[in-house]
Short mmCIF file of C-alpha atoms in Angstrom, two decimals:
data_model
loop_
_atom_site.label_atom_id
_atom_site.label_comp_id
_atom_site.label_asym_id
_atom_site.label_seq_id
_atom_site.Cartn_x
_atom_site.Cartn_y
_atom_site.Cartn_z
CA UNK A 698 -15.07 -9.44 -4.58
CA UNK A 699 -18.72 -8.30 -4.54
CA UNK A 700 -20.73 -10.77 -6.63
CA UNK A 701 -22.11 -12.51 -3.55
CA UNK A 702 -23.11 -9.10 -2.15
CA UNK A 703 -25.09 -8.39 -5.32
CA UNK A 704 -26.88 -11.71 -4.88
CA UNK A 705 -27.82 -10.66 -1.34
CA UNK A 706 -28.84 -7.05 -1.86
CA UNK A 707 -29.67 -6.51 -5.54
CA UNK A 708 -31.07 -9.66 -7.09
CA UNK A 709 -33.14 -7.60 -9.54
CA UNK A 710 -29.94 -6.23 -11.12
CA UNK A 711 -28.57 -9.74 -11.62
CA UNK A 712 -31.77 -10.89 -13.28
CA UNK A 713 -32.06 -7.94 -15.63
CA UNK A 714 -28.36 -7.95 -16.57
CA UNK A 715 -28.74 -11.63 -17.43
CA UNK A 716 -31.83 -10.83 -19.51
CA UNK A 717 -30.04 -8.05 -21.42
CA UNK A 718 -27.19 -10.35 -22.37
CA UNK A 719 -29.28 -13.39 -23.28
CA UNK A 720 -31.53 -11.25 -25.51
CA UNK A 721 -28.49 -9.80 -27.28
CA UNK A 722 -29.22 -6.27 -26.11
CA UNK A 723 -25.74 -5.85 -24.64
CA UNK A 724 -22.41 -7.35 -25.63
CA UNK A 725 -19.99 -9.13 -23.34
CA UNK A 726 -17.53 -6.75 -21.66
CA UNK A 727 -20.35 -4.47 -20.51
CA UNK A 728 -20.79 -2.94 -17.08
CA UNK A 729 -24.48 -2.59 -16.18
CA UNK A 730 -25.18 0.37 -13.88
CA UNK A 731 -28.30 0.36 -11.71
CA UNK A 732 -29.32 4.02 -11.87
CA UNK A 733 -32.01 3.67 -9.18
CA UNK A 734 -29.67 2.08 -6.64
CA UNK A 735 -26.90 4.62 -7.29
CA UNK A 736 -29.37 7.47 -6.77
CA UNK A 737 -30.71 5.91 -3.58
CA UNK A 738 -27.16 5.46 -2.26
CA UNK A 739 -26.44 9.10 -3.06
CA UNK A 740 -29.64 10.23 -1.33
CA UNK A 741 -28.69 8.34 1.84
CA UNK A 742 -25.25 9.94 1.89
CA UNK A 743 -26.74 13.40 1.47
CA UNK A 744 -29.07 12.77 4.40
CA UNK A 745 -26.02 12.19 6.60
CA UNK A 746 -23.73 14.84 5.09
CA UNK A 747 -26.06 17.83 4.89
CA UNK A 748 -26.77 18.23 8.64
CA UNK A 749 -23.02 17.93 9.33
CA UNK A 750 -22.12 20.59 6.79
CA UNK A 751 -20.08 18.15 4.69
CA UNK A 752 -20.13 19.17 1.03
CA UNK A 753 -20.16 16.18 -1.36
CA UNK A 754 -18.66 16.17 -4.85
CA UNK A 755 -19.50 12.97 -6.75
CA UNK A 756 -16.71 11.07 -8.49
CA UNK A 757 -17.55 9.11 -11.65
CA UNK A 758 -14.27 7.99 -13.22
CA UNK A 759 -14.93 4.50 -11.85
CA UNK A 760 -18.32 4.57 -13.63
CA UNK A 761 -16.89 5.61 -16.99
CA UNK A 762 -17.51 9.35 -16.43
CA UNK A 763 -21.13 8.58 -17.17
CA UNK A 764 -23.12 11.78 -17.84
CA UNK A 765 -26.55 10.30 -17.10
CA UNK A 766 -25.44 9.27 -13.62
CA UNK A 767 -23.89 12.74 -13.21
CA UNK A 768 -27.15 14.47 -14.16
CA UNK A 769 -29.10 12.38 -11.67
CA UNK A 770 -26.72 13.13 -8.81
CA UNK A 771 -26.74 16.82 -9.69
CA UNK A 772 -30.54 16.78 -9.48
CA UNK A 773 -30.23 15.18 -6.03
CA UNK A 774 -28.39 18.28 -4.87
CA UNK A 775 -24.76 17.16 -4.91
CA UNK A 776 -22.38 20.11 -5.03
CA UNK A 777 -20.79 19.14 -8.33
CA UNK A 778 -18.40 16.62 -9.78
CA UNK A 779 -14.84 15.93 -8.72
CA UNK A 780 -13.17 15.48 -12.09
CA UNK A 781 -9.85 13.81 -11.40
CA UNK A 782 -8.34 14.53 -14.80
CA UNK A 783 -8.77 17.01 -17.62
CA UNK A 784 -10.51 14.60 -20.00
CA UNK A 785 -13.21 13.90 -17.44
CA UNK A 786 -13.50 17.64 -16.83
CA UNK A 787 -14.17 18.24 -20.53
CA UNK A 788 -16.79 15.45 -20.68
CA UNK A 789 -18.61 17.00 -17.72
CA UNK A 790 -18.45 20.47 -19.26
CA UNK A 791 -19.92 19.13 -22.50
CA UNK A 792 -22.83 17.67 -20.52
CA UNK A 793 -23.43 20.84 -18.46
CA UNK A 794 -22.42 19.27 -15.15
CA UNK A 795 -21.36 21.65 -12.39
CA UNK A 796 -17.63 21.43 -11.70
CA UNK A 797 -16.83 20.98 -8.02
CA UNK A 798 -13.17 20.03 -7.67
CA UNK A 799 -11.14 19.70 -10.87
CA UNK A 800 -7.55 18.54 -11.14
CA UNK A 801 -7.88 16.38 -8.02
CA UNK A 802 -5.29 13.82 -9.16
CA UNK A 803 -4.25 15.27 -12.54
CA UNK A 804 -3.79 19.04 -12.86
CA UNK A 805 -5.51 20.80 -15.75
CA UNK A 806 -3.05 21.24 -18.66
CA UNK A 807 -2.28 24.64 -20.12
CA UNK A 808 -4.36 24.26 -23.28
CA UNK A 809 -7.56 23.60 -21.25
CA UNK A 810 -7.12 26.04 -18.40
CA UNK A 811 -9.02 29.04 -19.73
CA UNK A 812 -12.01 26.91 -20.78
CA UNK A 813 -12.13 25.25 -17.36
CA UNK A 814 -11.67 28.48 -15.39
CA UNK A 815 -14.46 30.07 -17.45
CA UNK A 816 -16.80 27.36 -16.09
CA UNK A 817 -16.08 28.65 -12.56
CA UNK A 818 -15.31 25.40 -10.72
CA UNK A 819 -15.72 25.55 -6.96
CA UNK A 820 -12.00 24.79 -6.59
CA UNK A 821 -9.11 23.74 -8.81
CA UNK A 822 -6.58 21.43 -7.17
CA UNK A 823 -2.95 22.40 -7.72
CA UNK A 824 0.44 21.11 -6.64
CA UNK A 825 2.86 23.33 -8.51
CA UNK A 826 3.31 27.09 -8.35
CA UNK A 827 3.65 27.22 -12.14
CA UNK A 828 0.11 25.83 -12.45
CA UNK A 829 -1.16 28.48 -10.05
CA UNK A 830 0.35 31.14 -12.30
CA UNK A 831 -1.40 29.65 -15.35
CA UNK A 832 -4.75 29.69 -13.54
CA UNK A 833 -4.15 33.25 -12.35
CA UNK A 834 -3.43 34.37 -15.92
CA UNK A 835 -6.60 32.73 -17.27
CA UNK A 836 -8.70 34.23 -14.46
CA UNK A 837 -7.21 37.65 -15.14
CA UNK A 838 -8.21 37.42 -18.79
CA UNK A 839 -11.73 36.45 -17.67
CA UNK A 840 -11.83 39.19 -15.02
CA UNK A 841 -12.56 36.80 -12.14
CA UNK A 842 -10.97 35.23 -9.08
CA UNK A 843 -10.56 31.44 -9.09
CA UNK A 844 -10.37 29.51 -5.78
CA UNK A 845 -7.58 26.92 -5.70
CA UNK A 846 -7.17 23.85 -3.50
CA UNK A 847 -3.62 23.09 -2.40
CA UNK A 848 -2.55 19.47 -2.41
CA UNK A 849 -0.51 18.93 0.75
CA UNK A 850 2.40 16.58 1.31
CA UNK A 851 5.00 15.92 3.99
CA UNK A 852 7.84 13.57 4.83
CA UNK A 853 5.42 10.99 6.25
CA UNK A 854 3.02 11.11 3.29
CA UNK A 855 2.41 8.02 1.16
CA UNK A 856 1.27 8.26 -2.46
CA UNK A 857 0.14 5.64 -4.92
CA UNK A 858 2.44 5.16 -7.88
CA UNK A 859 1.54 7.63 -10.63
CA UNK A 860 -0.06 10.05 -8.17
CA UNK A 861 3.01 11.70 -6.64
CA UNK A 862 2.85 15.44 -6.02
CA UNK A 863 2.06 18.05 -3.41
CA UNK A 864 3.30 21.06 -1.48
CA UNK A 865 5.38 20.17 1.58
CA UNK A 866 4.03 21.64 4.80
CA UNK A 867 7.29 23.47 5.52
CA UNK A 868 6.94 25.20 2.13
CA UNK A 869 3.46 26.53 2.86
CA UNK A 870 4.39 29.82 4.52
CA UNK A 871 6.47 30.94 1.54
CA UNK A 872 3.89 29.58 -0.91
CA UNK A 873 1.05 31.49 0.74
CA UNK A 874 3.11 34.67 0.58
CA UNK A 875 3.50 34.21 -3.18
CA UNK A 876 -0.16 33.35 -3.74
CA UNK A 877 -1.34 36.39 -1.79
CA UNK A 878 0.55 38.59 -4.24
CA UNK A 879 -1.58 37.25 -7.12
CA UNK A 880 -4.83 39.10 -7.82
CA UNK A 881 -6.93 36.45 -9.58
CA UNK A 882 -6.58 33.32 -7.44
CA UNK A 883 -7.28 32.72 -3.78
CA UNK A 884 -6.73 29.75 -1.50
CA UNK A 885 -10.05 27.91 -1.25
CA UNK A 886 -9.10 24.60 0.30
CA UNK A 887 -6.66 21.83 1.15
CA UNK A 888 -6.55 18.20 0.07
CA UNK A 889 -4.39 15.08 0.10
CA UNK A 890 -4.99 11.59 -1.24
CA UNK A 891 -5.71 9.25 0.37
CA UNK A 892 -6.67 10.87 3.65
CA UNK A 893 -8.90 7.98 4.75
CA UNK A 894 -8.64 4.25 4.05
CA UNK A 895 -10.42 1.10 5.15
CA UNK A 896 -8.48 -0.91 7.77
CA UNK A 897 -9.62 -4.50 7.30
CA UNK A 898 -7.95 -5.73 10.50
CA UNK A 899 -10.10 -3.29 12.53
CA UNK A 900 -13.05 -3.30 10.11
CA UNK A 901 -13.16 0.49 10.09
CA UNK A 902 -12.36 3.47 7.90
CA UNK A 903 -9.52 5.40 9.52
CA UNK A 904 -7.23 8.37 8.84
CA UNK A 905 -3.89 7.75 7.14
CA UNK A 906 -0.53 9.41 7.80
CA UNK A 907 -1.46 11.72 4.92
CA UNK A 908 -4.30 13.13 6.99
CA UNK A 909 -1.86 14.27 9.65
CA UNK A 910 0.13 16.21 7.04
CA UNK A 911 -3.07 17.90 5.89
CA UNK A 912 -3.99 18.73 9.48
CA UNK A 913 -0.61 20.38 10.00
CA UNK A 914 -1.19 22.41 6.85
CA UNK A 915 -4.69 23.40 7.97
CA UNK A 916 -3.48 24.62 11.35
CA UNK A 917 -0.75 26.67 9.69
CA UNK A 918 -3.25 28.36 7.37
CA UNK A 919 -5.67 29.02 10.21
CA UNK A 920 -2.92 30.94 12.00
CA UNK A 921 -2.68 33.10 8.90
CA UNK A 922 -6.40 33.86 9.01
CA UNK A 923 -7.80 31.22 6.63
CA UNK A 924 -10.88 29.92 8.44
CA UNK A 925 -13.37 29.25 5.65
CA UNK A 926 -11.58 26.60 3.59
CA UNK A 927 -12.81 23.38 2.01
CA UNK A 928 -10.98 20.64 3.90
CA UNK A 929 -11.15 17.68 1.55
CA UNK A 930 -10.67 14.22 3.11
CA UNK A 931 -11.01 11.81 0.18
CA UNK A 932 -11.14 8.06 -0.32
CA UNK A 933 -13.81 5.64 0.89
CA UNK A 934 -16.43 8.40 1.21
CA UNK A 935 -19.69 6.67 2.11
CA UNK A 936 -22.39 6.62 4.77
CA UNK A 937 -19.96 5.10 7.26
CA UNK A 938 -17.14 7.62 6.76
CA UNK A 939 -19.00 10.94 6.41
CA UNK A 940 -19.33 11.36 10.21
CA UNK A 941 -15.59 10.67 10.47
CA UNK A 942 -14.83 13.40 7.92
CA UNK A 943 -16.74 15.83 10.15
CA UNK A 944 -15.09 14.54 13.34
CA UNK A 945 -11.62 15.06 11.84
CA UNK A 946 -12.33 18.66 10.92
CA UNK A 947 -13.13 18.04 7.27
CA UNK A 948 -16.09 19.46 5.38
CA UNK A 949 -15.70 17.91 1.94
CA UNK A 950 -15.96 14.31 0.70
CA UNK A 951 -15.89 12.63 -2.70
CA UNK A 952 -18.12 9.55 -2.95
CA UNK A 953 -17.12 7.34 -5.83
CA UNK A 954 -17.25 3.64 -5.00
CA UNK A 955 -19.52 4.59 -2.12
CA UNK A 956 -22.19 5.41 -4.71
CA UNK A 957 -22.16 1.79 -5.87
CA UNK A 958 -21.50 0.13 -2.52
CA UNK A 959 -18.14 -1.18 -3.70
CA UNK A 960 -15.56 0.27 -1.30
CA UNK A 961 -13.51 -2.32 0.65
CA UNK A 962 -15.65 -1.42 3.67
CA UNK A 963 -18.75 -2.75 1.92
CA UNK A 964 -17.24 -6.19 1.43
CA UNK A 965 -17.53 -6.92 5.15
CA UNK A 966 -20.43 -4.71 6.21
CA UNK A 967 -24.16 -4.73 5.52
CA UNK A 968 -26.83 -2.11 6.03
CA UNK A 969 -25.10 0.68 4.16
CA UNK A 970 -25.09 1.38 0.39
CA UNK A 971 -26.33 -1.41 -1.89
CA UNK A 972 -24.30 -2.76 -4.79
CA UNK A 973 -24.99 -0.73 -7.92
CA UNK A 974 -23.36 -2.49 -10.88
CA UNK A 975 -22.36 -5.83 -12.37
CA UNK A 976 -19.93 -6.75 -15.11
CA UNK A 977 -21.39 -8.94 -17.87
CA UNK A 978 -19.41 -11.34 -20.04
CA UNK A 979 -19.99 -14.55 -21.98
CA UNK A 980 -18.25 -17.92 -22.22
CA UNK A 981 -16.01 -17.83 -25.28
CA UNK A 982 -14.39 -21.28 -25.11
CA UNK A 983 -13.09 -24.06 -22.89
CA UNK A 984 -9.51 -25.27 -22.65
CA UNK A 985 -8.65 -28.37 -20.62
CA UNK A 986 -10.46 -27.95 -17.27
CA UNK A 987 -10.99 -24.19 -17.51
CA UNK A 988 -13.53 -21.93 -19.18
CA UNK A 989 -12.70 -18.53 -20.66
CA UNK A 990 -15.02 -15.54 -20.96
CA UNK A 991 -14.51 -12.31 -22.86
CA UNK A 992 -12.45 -9.65 -21.09
CA UNK A 993 -11.83 -5.95 -21.55
CA UNK A 994 -12.96 -4.64 -18.18
CA UNK A 995 -9.99 -5.64 -16.05
CA UNK A 996 -8.64 -3.30 -13.39
CA UNK A 997 -5.51 -4.57 -11.71
CA UNK A 998 -6.68 -3.63 -8.20
CA UNK A 999 -10.16 -5.05 -8.76
CA UNK A 1000 -9.73 -8.08 -6.48
CA UNK A 1001 -11.75 -10.38 -8.73
CA UNK A 1002 -12.68 -13.57 -6.86
CA UNK A 1003 -15.83 -15.21 -8.23
CA UNK A 1004 -18.27 -15.23 -11.13
CA UNK A 1005 -21.84 -16.40 -11.67
CA UNK A 1006 -22.28 -18.50 -14.83
CA UNK A 1007 -25.31 -20.12 -16.40
CA UNK A 1008 -28.07 -20.44 -19.00
CA UNK A 1009 -30.75 -18.70 -16.94
CA UNK A 1010 -30.91 -16.27 -14.05
CA UNK A 1011 -32.56 -18.99 -11.94
CA UNK A 1012 -29.74 -21.49 -12.44
CA UNK A 1013 -26.46 -19.63 -12.00
CA UNK A 1014 -23.37 -21.36 -10.64
CA UNK A 1015 -20.81 -19.56 -8.49
CA UNK A 1016 -17.26 -20.37 -9.60
CA UNK A 1017 -13.76 -19.11 -8.97
CA UNK A 1018 -12.62 -16.44 -11.42
CA UNK A 1019 -9.09 -15.27 -12.21
CA UNK A 1020 -7.90 -11.95 -13.58
CA UNK A 1021 -5.03 -11.82 -16.03
CA UNK A 1022 -1.52 -11.06 -14.87
CA UNK A 1023 -0.71 -7.37 -14.80
CA UNK A 1024 1.82 -7.79 -17.62
CA UNK A 1025 -0.82 -9.23 -19.98
CA UNK A 1026 -3.77 -7.85 -21.94
CA UNK A 1027 -7.14 -8.98 -20.59
CA UNK A 1028 -8.48 -10.65 -23.70
CA UNK A 1029 -10.19 -13.23 -21.46
CA UNK A 1030 -10.91 -14.01 -17.82
CA UNK A 1031 -10.30 -17.58 -16.65
CA UNK A 1032 -12.93 -19.55 -14.72
CA UNK A 1033 -12.77 -22.83 -12.81
CA UNK A 1034 -14.68 -25.59 -14.58
CA UNK A 1035 -16.11 -26.00 -18.07
CA UNK A 1036 -19.28 -24.23 -19.21
CA UNK A 1037 -21.33 -24.02 -22.37
CA UNK A 1038 -20.14 -21.55 -24.96
CA UNK A 1039 -22.55 -18.60 -24.91
CA UNK A 1040 -23.40 -18.87 -21.22
CA UNK A 1041 -23.79 -15.57 -19.42
CA UNK A 1042 -21.07 -14.61 -16.94
CA UNK A 1043 -21.67 -12.02 -14.21
CA UNK A 1044 -18.95 -10.56 -12.01
CA UNK A 1045 -18.63 -7.68 -9.58
CA UNK A 1046 -15.22 -6.39 -8.57
CA UNK A 1047 -13.78 -2.97 -7.77
CA UNK A 1048 -13.81 -1.23 -11.12
CA UNK A 1049 -12.22 1.77 -12.76
CA UNK A 1050 -14.31 1.73 -15.90
CA UNK A 1051 -12.59 4.72 -17.49
CA UNK A 1052 -9.39 2.66 -17.76
CA UNK A 1053 -11.08 -0.12 -19.76
CA UNK A 1054 -12.38 -0.76 -23.28
CA UNK A 1055 -15.78 -1.76 -21.87
CA UNK A 1056 -19.27 -0.60 -22.71
CA UNK A 1057 -21.39 0.96 -19.96
CA UNK A 1058 -25.13 0.20 -19.92
CA UNK A 1059 -27.36 2.39 -17.74
CA UNK A 1060 -30.51 0.68 -16.47
CA UNK A 1061 -33.44 2.53 -14.92
CA UNK A 1062 -36.70 1.37 -13.33
CA UNK A 1063 -35.53 -1.67 -11.37
CA UNK A 1064 -36.95 -0.25 -8.12
CA UNK A 1065 -40.42 -0.08 -9.72
CA UNK A 1066 -40.12 -3.53 -11.37
CA UNK A 1067 -40.22 -1.82 -14.78
CA UNK A 1068 -36.60 -2.09 -15.93
CA UNK A 1069 -35.45 -0.14 -18.94
CA UNK A 1070 -32.17 -0.05 -20.80
CA UNK A 1071 -31.69 3.72 -20.90
CA UNK A 1072 -28.54 3.80 -23.01
CA UNK A 1073 -25.17 2.30 -23.84
CA UNK A 1074 -22.01 4.40 -23.48
CA UNK A 1075 -18.31 3.95 -24.00
CA UNK A 1076 -15.96 4.01 -21.03
CA UNK A 1077 -15.33 7.73 -21.44
CA UNK A 1078 -18.89 9.01 -21.11
CA UNK A 1079 -19.97 9.19 -24.75
CA UNK A 1080 -23.35 7.69 -25.67
CA UNK A 1081 -23.15 4.94 -28.29
CA UNK A 1082 -26.79 3.92 -28.45
CA UNK A 1083 -30.06 5.05 -26.93
CA UNK A 1084 -31.77 2.21 -25.07
CA UNK A 1085 -35.25 0.80 -25.19
CA UNK A 1086 -37.72 -0.61 -22.70
CA UNK A 1087 -37.07 -4.29 -22.06
CA UNK A 1088 -39.01 -5.69 -19.17
CA UNK A 1089 -37.50 -8.80 -17.67
#
């Protein structure tokens, strides 16, 4: 989906990723993250968001919850991490990363709640009253008040499979009454997912029906005197959509794929964030008229289209690539044509690295032409090996 974009806007990443593989410094099934490009993309977003008063929480599940990337973005001045599930929350806590929004898609389970509340996240997303009670109890024991973010829903809302949940707008009045009786939580914001999506037919990022449900919820709360809430409008947060968040009355975004220039918007538009990662594999074998490279990094919504294959970074061939069927394990990816066993394969598709068995390699110094393999991590944010300087 994006390999041709990497060729256009980040040739240095292609060359160094090829070098790392050919020198045996990384294994196949490794995502290579360009730290410098990700930081530059983040800096550009902040330059747009800050004057508009849009608070940005960075999202790193798609980058394997990588703590080094998190530390860099925190140093840039981002307002914390949006940890979409409890395991990511715990990884970020271990690495001393400020918690922005936790429980965004997966609420924090009972056994973790007190530890998470003690870290004083900006908000904790909730979509059941029972979870609010658990947070209130933990906050009471810690003698504090924890802001919560209500996930809104309505009859016209549309959820992805596995992400169903929310408070219906017509339930809000009664819910607010119950929350206001609790002494150790307060309503700190509203969210829904997805609120914004890329419309390819119009080549623009636009509000979904979900946004309208959230707007109805916001207006209801404003009538009750809630005027200083975080209004979170997630999905496709990037340079192009941050002004839209502000225009729609939002003040909170969550750049994830925007940090690596890999939202669907970036496929058809130049001049925004540059592409910040590639996936590296290796030809394993040929069978009839096809070649097969090592897998492990498949994401079923990745929209894999093409791969670059070759012996050297100066002689790479673009070929059609095929992901495995969703009912199969991605032991290999299939490529058109036959190639030499051991050839390097580079791909770039929409990734969710935390769902894979891949390694994550963080590369620094490409912008200064002094590339360095900083470290190799697993897909869950744990360092496996400290890197070394390897100039290409």
